XYZ file of C-alpha atoms in Angstrom:
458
model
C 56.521 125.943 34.473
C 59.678 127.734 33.818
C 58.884 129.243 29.965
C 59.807 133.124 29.422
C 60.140 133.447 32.854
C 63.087 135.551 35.011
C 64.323 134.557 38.427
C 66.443 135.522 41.308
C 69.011 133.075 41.478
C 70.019 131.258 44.965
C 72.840 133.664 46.338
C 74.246 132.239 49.673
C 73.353 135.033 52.194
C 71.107 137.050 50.127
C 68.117 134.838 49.282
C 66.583 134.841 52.229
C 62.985 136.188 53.002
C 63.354 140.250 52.161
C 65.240 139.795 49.202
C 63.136 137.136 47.856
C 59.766 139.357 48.572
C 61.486 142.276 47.388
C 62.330 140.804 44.064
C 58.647 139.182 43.380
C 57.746 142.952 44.085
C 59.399 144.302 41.585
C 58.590 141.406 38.914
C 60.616 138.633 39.171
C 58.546 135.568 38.218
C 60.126 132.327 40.492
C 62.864 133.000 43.087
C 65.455 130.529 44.881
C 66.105 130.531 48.224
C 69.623 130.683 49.180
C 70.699 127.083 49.048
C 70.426 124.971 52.576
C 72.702 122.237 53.702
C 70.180 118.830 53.592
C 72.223 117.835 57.057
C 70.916 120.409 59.184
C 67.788 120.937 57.451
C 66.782 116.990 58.092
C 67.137 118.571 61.860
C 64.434 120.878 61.728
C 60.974 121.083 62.901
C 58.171 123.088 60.853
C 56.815 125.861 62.751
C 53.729 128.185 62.351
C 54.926 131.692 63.480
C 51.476 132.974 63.931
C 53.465 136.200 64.987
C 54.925 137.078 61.912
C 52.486 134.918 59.774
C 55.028 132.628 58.287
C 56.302 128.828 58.567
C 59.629 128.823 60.424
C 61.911 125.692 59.955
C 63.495 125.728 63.140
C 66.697 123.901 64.499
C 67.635 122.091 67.172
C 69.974 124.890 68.789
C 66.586 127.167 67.875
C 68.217 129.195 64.827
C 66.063 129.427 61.792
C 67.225 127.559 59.039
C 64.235 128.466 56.279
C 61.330 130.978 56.417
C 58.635 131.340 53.836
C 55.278 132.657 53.658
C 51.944 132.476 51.798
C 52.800 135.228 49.546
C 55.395 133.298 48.119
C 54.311 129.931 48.524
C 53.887 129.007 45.256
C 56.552 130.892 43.406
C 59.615 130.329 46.207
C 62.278 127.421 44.809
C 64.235 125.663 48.006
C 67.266 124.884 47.037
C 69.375 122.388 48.661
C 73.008 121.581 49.107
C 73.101 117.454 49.070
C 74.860 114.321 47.806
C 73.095 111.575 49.847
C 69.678 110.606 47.854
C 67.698 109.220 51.079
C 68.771 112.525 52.851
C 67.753 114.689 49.874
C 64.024 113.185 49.908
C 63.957 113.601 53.642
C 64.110 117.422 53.644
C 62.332 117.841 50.599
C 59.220 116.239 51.655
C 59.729 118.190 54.748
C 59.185 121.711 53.218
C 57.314 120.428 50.166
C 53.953 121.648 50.816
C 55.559 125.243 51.497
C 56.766 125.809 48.133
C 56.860 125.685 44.803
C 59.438 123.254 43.762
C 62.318 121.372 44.514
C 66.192 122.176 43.368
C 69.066 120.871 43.820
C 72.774 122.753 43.734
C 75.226 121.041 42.007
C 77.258 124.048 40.747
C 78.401 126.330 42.796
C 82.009 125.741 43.261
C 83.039 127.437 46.921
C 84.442 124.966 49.594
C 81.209 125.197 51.932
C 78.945 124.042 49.269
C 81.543 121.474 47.926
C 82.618 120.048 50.843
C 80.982 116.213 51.788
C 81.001 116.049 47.797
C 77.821 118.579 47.000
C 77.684 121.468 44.886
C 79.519 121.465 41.651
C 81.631 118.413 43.644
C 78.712 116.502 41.420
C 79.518 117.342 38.538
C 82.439 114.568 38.639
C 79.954 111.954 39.509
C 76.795 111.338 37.058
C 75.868 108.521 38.751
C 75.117 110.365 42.101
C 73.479 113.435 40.540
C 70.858 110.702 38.754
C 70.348 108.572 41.979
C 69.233 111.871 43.491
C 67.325 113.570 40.428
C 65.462 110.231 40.083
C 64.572 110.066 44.119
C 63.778 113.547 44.134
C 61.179 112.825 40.889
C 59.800 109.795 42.213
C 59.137 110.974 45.871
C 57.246 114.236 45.458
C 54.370 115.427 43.891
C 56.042 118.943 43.213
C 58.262 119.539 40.534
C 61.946 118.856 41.036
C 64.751 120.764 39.423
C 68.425 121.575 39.304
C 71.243 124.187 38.783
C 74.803 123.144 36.985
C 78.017 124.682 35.695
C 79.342 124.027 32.155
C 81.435 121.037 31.679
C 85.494 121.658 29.990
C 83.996 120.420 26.732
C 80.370 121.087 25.381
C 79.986 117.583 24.294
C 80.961 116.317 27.806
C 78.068 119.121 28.940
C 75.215 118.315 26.862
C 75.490 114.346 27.114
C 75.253 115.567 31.156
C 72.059 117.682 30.821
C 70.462 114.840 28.552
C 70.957 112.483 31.125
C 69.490 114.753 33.891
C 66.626 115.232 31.176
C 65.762 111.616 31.592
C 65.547 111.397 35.261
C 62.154 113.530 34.766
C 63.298 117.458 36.388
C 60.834 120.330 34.965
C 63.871 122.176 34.147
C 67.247 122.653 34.600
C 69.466 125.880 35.491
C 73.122 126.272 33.808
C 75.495 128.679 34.449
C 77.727 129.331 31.520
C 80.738 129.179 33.482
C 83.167 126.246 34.492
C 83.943 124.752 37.810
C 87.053 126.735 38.231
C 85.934 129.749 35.912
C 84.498 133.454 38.015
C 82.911 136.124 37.267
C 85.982 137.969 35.610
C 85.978 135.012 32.876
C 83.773 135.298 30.076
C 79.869 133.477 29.880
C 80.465 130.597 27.484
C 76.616 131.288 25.441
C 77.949 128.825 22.998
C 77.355 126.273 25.422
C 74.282 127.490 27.012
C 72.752 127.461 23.220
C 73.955 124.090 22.452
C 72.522 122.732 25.851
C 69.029 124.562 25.196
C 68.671 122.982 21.813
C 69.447 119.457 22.921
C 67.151 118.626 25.620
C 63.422 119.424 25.654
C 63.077 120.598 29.066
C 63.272 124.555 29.836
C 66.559 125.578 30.072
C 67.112 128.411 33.040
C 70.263 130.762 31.425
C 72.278 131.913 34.097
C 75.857 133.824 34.551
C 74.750 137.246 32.212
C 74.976 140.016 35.257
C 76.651 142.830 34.480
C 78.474 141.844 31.361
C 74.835 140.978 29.352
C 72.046 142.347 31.961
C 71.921 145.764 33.811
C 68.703 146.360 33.498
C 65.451 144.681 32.435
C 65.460 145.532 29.053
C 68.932 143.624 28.971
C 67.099 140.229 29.772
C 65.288 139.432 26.586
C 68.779 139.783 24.371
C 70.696 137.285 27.082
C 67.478 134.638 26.657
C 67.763 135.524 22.783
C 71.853 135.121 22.355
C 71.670 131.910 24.890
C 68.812 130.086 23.787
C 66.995 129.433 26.873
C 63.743 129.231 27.889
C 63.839 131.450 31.206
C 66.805 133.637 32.754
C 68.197 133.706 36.145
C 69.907 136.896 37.739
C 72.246 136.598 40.734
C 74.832 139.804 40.970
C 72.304 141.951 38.914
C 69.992 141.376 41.307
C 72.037 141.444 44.505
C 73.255 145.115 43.582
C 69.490 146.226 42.671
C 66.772 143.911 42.681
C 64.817 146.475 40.757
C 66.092 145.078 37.918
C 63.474 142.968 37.922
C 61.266 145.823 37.104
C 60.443 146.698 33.855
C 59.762 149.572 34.441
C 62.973 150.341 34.636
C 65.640 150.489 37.536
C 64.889 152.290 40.844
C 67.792 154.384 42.576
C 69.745 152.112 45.069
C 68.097 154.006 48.074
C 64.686 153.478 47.503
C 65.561 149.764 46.874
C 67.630 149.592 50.205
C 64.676 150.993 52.100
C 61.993 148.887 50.786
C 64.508 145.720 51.699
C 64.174 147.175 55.131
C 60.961 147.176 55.745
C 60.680 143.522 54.640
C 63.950 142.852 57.006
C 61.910 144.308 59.724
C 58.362 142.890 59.201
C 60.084 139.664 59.367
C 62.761 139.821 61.770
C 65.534 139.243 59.676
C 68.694 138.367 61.073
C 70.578 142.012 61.418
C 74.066 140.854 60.188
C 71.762 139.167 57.052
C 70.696 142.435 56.723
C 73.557 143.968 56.595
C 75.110 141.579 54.214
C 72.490 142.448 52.054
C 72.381 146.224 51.947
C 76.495 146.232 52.369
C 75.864 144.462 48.469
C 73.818 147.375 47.516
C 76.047 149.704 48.188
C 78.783 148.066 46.363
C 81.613 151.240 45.759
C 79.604 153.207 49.081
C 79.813 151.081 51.302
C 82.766 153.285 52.343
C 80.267 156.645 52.315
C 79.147 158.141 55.668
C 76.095 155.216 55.278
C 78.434 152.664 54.321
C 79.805 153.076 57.567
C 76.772 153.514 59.768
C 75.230 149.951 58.479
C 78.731 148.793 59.092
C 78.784 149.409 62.744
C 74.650 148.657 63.625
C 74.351 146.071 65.814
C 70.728 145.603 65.362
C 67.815 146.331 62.844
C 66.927 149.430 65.245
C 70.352 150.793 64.349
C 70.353 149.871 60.780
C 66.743 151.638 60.763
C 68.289 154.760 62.089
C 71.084 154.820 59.930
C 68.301 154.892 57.202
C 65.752 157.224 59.177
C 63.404 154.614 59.114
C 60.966 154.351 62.614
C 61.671 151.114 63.861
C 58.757 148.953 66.285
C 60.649 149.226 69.512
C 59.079 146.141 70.650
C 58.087 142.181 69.506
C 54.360 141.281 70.782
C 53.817 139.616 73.519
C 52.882 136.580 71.198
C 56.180 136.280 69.789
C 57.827 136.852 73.009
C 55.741 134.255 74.262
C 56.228 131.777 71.222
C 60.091 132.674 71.239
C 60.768 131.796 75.126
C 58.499 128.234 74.268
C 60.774 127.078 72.063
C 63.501 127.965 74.536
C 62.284 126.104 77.058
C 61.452 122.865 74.458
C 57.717 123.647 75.254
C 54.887 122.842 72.512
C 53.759 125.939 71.056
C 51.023 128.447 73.192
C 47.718 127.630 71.567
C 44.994 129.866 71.505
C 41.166 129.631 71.948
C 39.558 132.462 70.774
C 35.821 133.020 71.357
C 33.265 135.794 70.287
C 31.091 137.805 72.460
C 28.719 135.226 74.940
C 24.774 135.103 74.521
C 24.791 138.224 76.842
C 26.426 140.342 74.005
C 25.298 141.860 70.952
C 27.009 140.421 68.130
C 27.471 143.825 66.908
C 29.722 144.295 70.179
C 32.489 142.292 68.036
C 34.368 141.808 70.788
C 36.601 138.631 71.878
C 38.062 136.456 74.752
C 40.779 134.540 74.054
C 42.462 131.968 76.280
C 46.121 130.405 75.887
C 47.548 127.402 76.959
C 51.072 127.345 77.894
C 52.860 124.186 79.191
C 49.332 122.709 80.011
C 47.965 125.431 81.964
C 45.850 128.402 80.973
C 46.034 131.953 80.950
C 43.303 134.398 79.620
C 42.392 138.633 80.262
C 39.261 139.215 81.981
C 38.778 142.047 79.260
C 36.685 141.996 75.821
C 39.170 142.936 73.132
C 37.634 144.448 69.559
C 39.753 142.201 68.031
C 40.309 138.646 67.810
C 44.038 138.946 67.249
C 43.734 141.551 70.398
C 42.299 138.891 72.640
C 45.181 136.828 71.751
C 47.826 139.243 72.353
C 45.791 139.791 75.969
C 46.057 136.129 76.718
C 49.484 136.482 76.288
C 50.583 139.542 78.074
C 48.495 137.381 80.832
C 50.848 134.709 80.613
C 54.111 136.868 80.310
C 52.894 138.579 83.228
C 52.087 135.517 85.902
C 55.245 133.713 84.655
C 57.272 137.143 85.583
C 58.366 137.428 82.123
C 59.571 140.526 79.896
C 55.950 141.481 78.085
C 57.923 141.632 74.721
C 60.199 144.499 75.057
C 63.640 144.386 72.275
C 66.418 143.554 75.034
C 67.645 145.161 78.321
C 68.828 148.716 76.320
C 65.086 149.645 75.509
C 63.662 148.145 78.888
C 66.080 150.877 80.224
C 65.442 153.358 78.210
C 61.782 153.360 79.242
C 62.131 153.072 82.786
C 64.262 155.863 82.962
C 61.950 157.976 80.242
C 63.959 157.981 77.829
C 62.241 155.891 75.130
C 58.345 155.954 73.761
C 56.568 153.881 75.796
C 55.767 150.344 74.014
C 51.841 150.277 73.165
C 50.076 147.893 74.583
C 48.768 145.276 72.337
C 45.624 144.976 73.581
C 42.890 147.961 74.584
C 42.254 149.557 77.587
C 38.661 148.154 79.274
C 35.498 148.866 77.671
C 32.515 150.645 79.258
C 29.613 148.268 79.147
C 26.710 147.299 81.567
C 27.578 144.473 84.201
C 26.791 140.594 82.594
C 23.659 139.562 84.151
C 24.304 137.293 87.524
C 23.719 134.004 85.562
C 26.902 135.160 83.728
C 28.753 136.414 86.427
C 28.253 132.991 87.659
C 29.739 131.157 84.742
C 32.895 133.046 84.597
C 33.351 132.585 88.365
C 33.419 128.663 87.746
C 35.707 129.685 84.482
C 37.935 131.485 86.530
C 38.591 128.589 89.204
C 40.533 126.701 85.995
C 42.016 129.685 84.674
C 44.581 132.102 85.230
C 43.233 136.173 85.398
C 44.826 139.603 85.043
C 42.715 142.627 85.390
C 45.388 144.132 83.851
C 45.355 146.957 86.448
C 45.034 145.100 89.468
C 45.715 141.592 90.672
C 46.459 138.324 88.999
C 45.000 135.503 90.120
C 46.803 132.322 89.876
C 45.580 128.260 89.541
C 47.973 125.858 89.827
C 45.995 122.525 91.171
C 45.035 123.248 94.467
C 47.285 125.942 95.564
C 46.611 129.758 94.704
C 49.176 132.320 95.076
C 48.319 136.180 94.303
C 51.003 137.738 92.143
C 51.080 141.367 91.612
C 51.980 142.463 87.554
C-alpha cells in the first residue's frame, strides 16, 4: 500500500479538505488529514451534505470536526490523536468506510497533541502504543497505521518500530527527529535507514522539507539517502503544495488561487483559510496581500483580496440542511419524481417534494433538473417557514435590498410554457395538494398543517 509512494503529511490546521484536494491534484499519492482528537470525534454524527456532496462529521455544538469526499475516499489517511484503545476503535470504525486507512499520532510533540498522554507522550509507554496498534488491527477491515519520532538512541528506536511491526500496521511513518528536537536541528537519516532495514513493513520517511526536498525532483534522493519505502512532506508542502508536481513547482499565486477555489467549493472555515494561504506566503505575508488576507473576515473578502468572483449566496438546500441541524431536526429528505404519464419523457422535467420536521413542502413547477426540483422544494420550505432563502448573512441581504449587490439567482427556473394537464390530472394534484405544502413561486403559498390552513404570502 505505501511502496514508492509521496504524501502530504498531517499538519494541524492545514490538512483539511482544500489542501488535501489540492495536493492529490498536483500528484501526491496518499494524504493525512490533520490529526483529530478521538474525544470529540467519538461525539460526532456522520452526515451526508448532499449540498456540497461530501460526508460531514458533525459535533454536538454543530462545528465540523472531519470532511471528506468521494474523490478522496480512498486515498485520504484520518489521523487521530488518542491514548485510550476502546476510544481509538470507537472513532475509527466511525469514519472507516470514508477512507482509506487508519493512523495514529504518536509523535508530534506540541502540548495540545500531548496533553491526556497522546502524541509523542507515547513514545514513553510501549505498552499503550501496542494495546492500541493491536485494537486498531483487530477491529477494522482497513489498514491501520502510525506516525513516530526517533527515539535518543537508535537501538532504543528500532526495537520500538519492531514491536509496532508485530502488532500487524501496513506501515509506519518516522520522523527523523527527537521528541524535543525542531526543525532547526538536523534529520537524523542514520536512523531512518537503520529503522527501514529492520522491519519489513514500508517505512514512510518524514522530516526532509527544506533542508533535503524543495522540489519534486528532491524526493527520490531523501527516499534514496533514508532508506524508506515512501516519503512524507509537511513544510514543503504547506509553503507550495505544487511540490507534489513533477512537473515542477508552480509560482505561489497560482497555487494560492487554486486552494481557493477548493476553500470555496467546500465552505472552508475562513480563518482555516487564512491559516493556510498566510503559510504560503511565508516572507509576504507582510506585502500589500499579506495584509488584505490578514484583515478578511470571510471567504468573500479573502476572494476579493485575490480577485476571485465569489457565489454571493449558499442554496437554499444548504440553508435548509444548515438551520436542521440547528434546530436538532433529522435531515430534509427529498422525493424526487420524473415527469407523470401526462408528459413526454423527453420533457425531462422533475417534481421534487421535501420533508422537513414531518411535514412536506414541494413547488408546483416542473424543474429541467432533478437537482432543480430539489432546490424548488426547498426554497418552498424556506419560504412558508419565513426563513432567509440562502442568502451569506445580513451584509449581502442588505446590499440587495438596497441595490447594491447582484441579485442572488434563483436556483430553480422560472415556469415553463406547456399545455394544461388533462382534468384527470388536475384532479390528482388537487388531492396531492391537500397533504402538501405549495408555492407558485409568484403568488400565494398554501399551507397544511392538520386541519388548519393559513395563507402566507412569500
Amino acid at each position: 500500500m505505501m511502496s514508492d509512494i509521496t504524501a502530504l503529511a498531517p499538519m494541524v490546521r492545514v490538512g483539511t479538505l482544500p489542501m488535501r484536494l489540492l495536493a492529490l491534484d498536483y500528484g501526491a499519492d496518499i494524504v493525512y488529514c490533520e490529526e483529530l482528537i478521538d474525544i470529540k470525534m467519538v461525539t460526532c454524527e456522520r452526515v451526508v451534505n448532499e449540498e456540497l456532496d461530501t460526508v460531514d462529521f458533525v459535533a454536538p455544538d454543530e462545528r465540523v470536526m472531519f470532511r471528506t469526499c468521494e474523490r478522496e475516499r480512498d486515498r485520504v489517511v484520518f489521523q487521530m490523536g488518542t491514548a485510550d484503545p476502546d476510544r481509538a476503535l470507537a472513532v475509527a470504525l466511525l469514519v472507516e468506510k470514508d477512507v482509506a486507512a487508519i493512523d495514529v499520532n504518536m509523535g508530534c510533540p506540541k502540548e495540545y497533541s500531548t496533553k491526556g498522554g497522546m502524541g509523542a507522550a507515547l513514545l514513553s509507554d510501549p505498552d499503550k502504543i501496542e494495546a492500541i496498534l493491536t485494537k486498531l488491527v483487530q477491529g477494522l477491515s482497513k489498514p491501520v497505521t502510525c506516525k513516530i519520532r526517533i527515539l535518543p538512541s537508535m537501538e532504543d528506536t528500532v526495537r520500538l518500530v519492531q514491536r509496532i511491526e508485530r502488532t500487524g500496521v501496513a506501515a509506519i511513518a518516522v520522523h527523523g527527529r527527537t521528541r524535543e528536537e525542531r526543525p532547526k536541528h538536523p534529520l537524523h537519516c542514520d536512523f531512518l535507514k537503520a529503522v527501514s532495514g529492520a522491519v519489513g513493513v514500508p517505512v514512510i520517511a518524514n522530516g526532509g522539507s527544506l533542508d533535503m526536498v524543495k522540489s519534486f525532483e528532491d524526493v527520490a534522493a531523501f527516499r534514496s539517502a533514508t532508506g524508506a519505502a515512501a516519503v512524507m512532506l509537511a513544510r514543503a508542502a504547506m509553503w507550495n503544495p505544487s511540490v507534489f508536481r513533477r512537473q515542477g513547482l508552480l509560482p505561489v499565486q497560482t497555487v494560492m488561487e487554486d486552494y481557493l477555489k477548493y476553500a470555496v467549493r467546500y465552505d472552508n472555515h475562513a480563518f482555516n483559510t487564512k491559516y493556510c494561504l498566510c503559510q504560503m506566503l511565508r516572507d509576504k505575508v507582510e506585502s500589500e496581500m499579506g495584509k488584505l488576507v490578514k484583515t478578511a473576515q470571510t471567504l468573500s473578502d479573502i476572494c476579493a483580496a485575490y480577485g476571485i468572483d465569489y457565489p454571493p449566496e449558499i442554496t437554499p438546500k444548504m440553508f435548509l440542511l444548515e438551520w436542521c441541524r440547528k434546530e436538532k431536526l433529522e435531515q430534509p429528505h427529498y422525493h424526487t419524481r420524473p415527469g407523470s404519464r401526462y408528459r413526454p419523457i423527453s420533457d425531462r422535467l422533475f417534481l421534487s417534494t421535501v420533508t422537513v420536521d414531518n411535514k412536506q413542502y414541494r413547488s408546483t413547477l416542473w424543474e429541467k433538473s432533478k437537482k432543480g426540483a430539489e432546490q424548488a422544494a426547498a426554497l418552498v420550505c424556506l419560504r412558508v417557514l419565513r426563513l432567509p432563502e440562502g442568502r451569506r448573512g445580513e451584509e449581502q441581504q442588505q446590499e440587495e435590498e438596497s441595490g447594491l449587490g447582484g441579485k442572488r439567482k434563483r436556483a430553480v427556473a422560472p415556469p415553463l410554457l406547456a399545455a394544461a394537464p388533462p382534468q384527470e390530472e388536475q384532479e390528482e394534484e388537487r388531492e396531492v395538494n391537500k397533504k402538501i405544502h405549495l408555492s407558485d413561486r409568484e403568488a400565494e403559498t398554501e399551507v397544511t398543517n392538520g386541519n388548519h390552513h393559513k395563507t402566507h404570502m412569500p
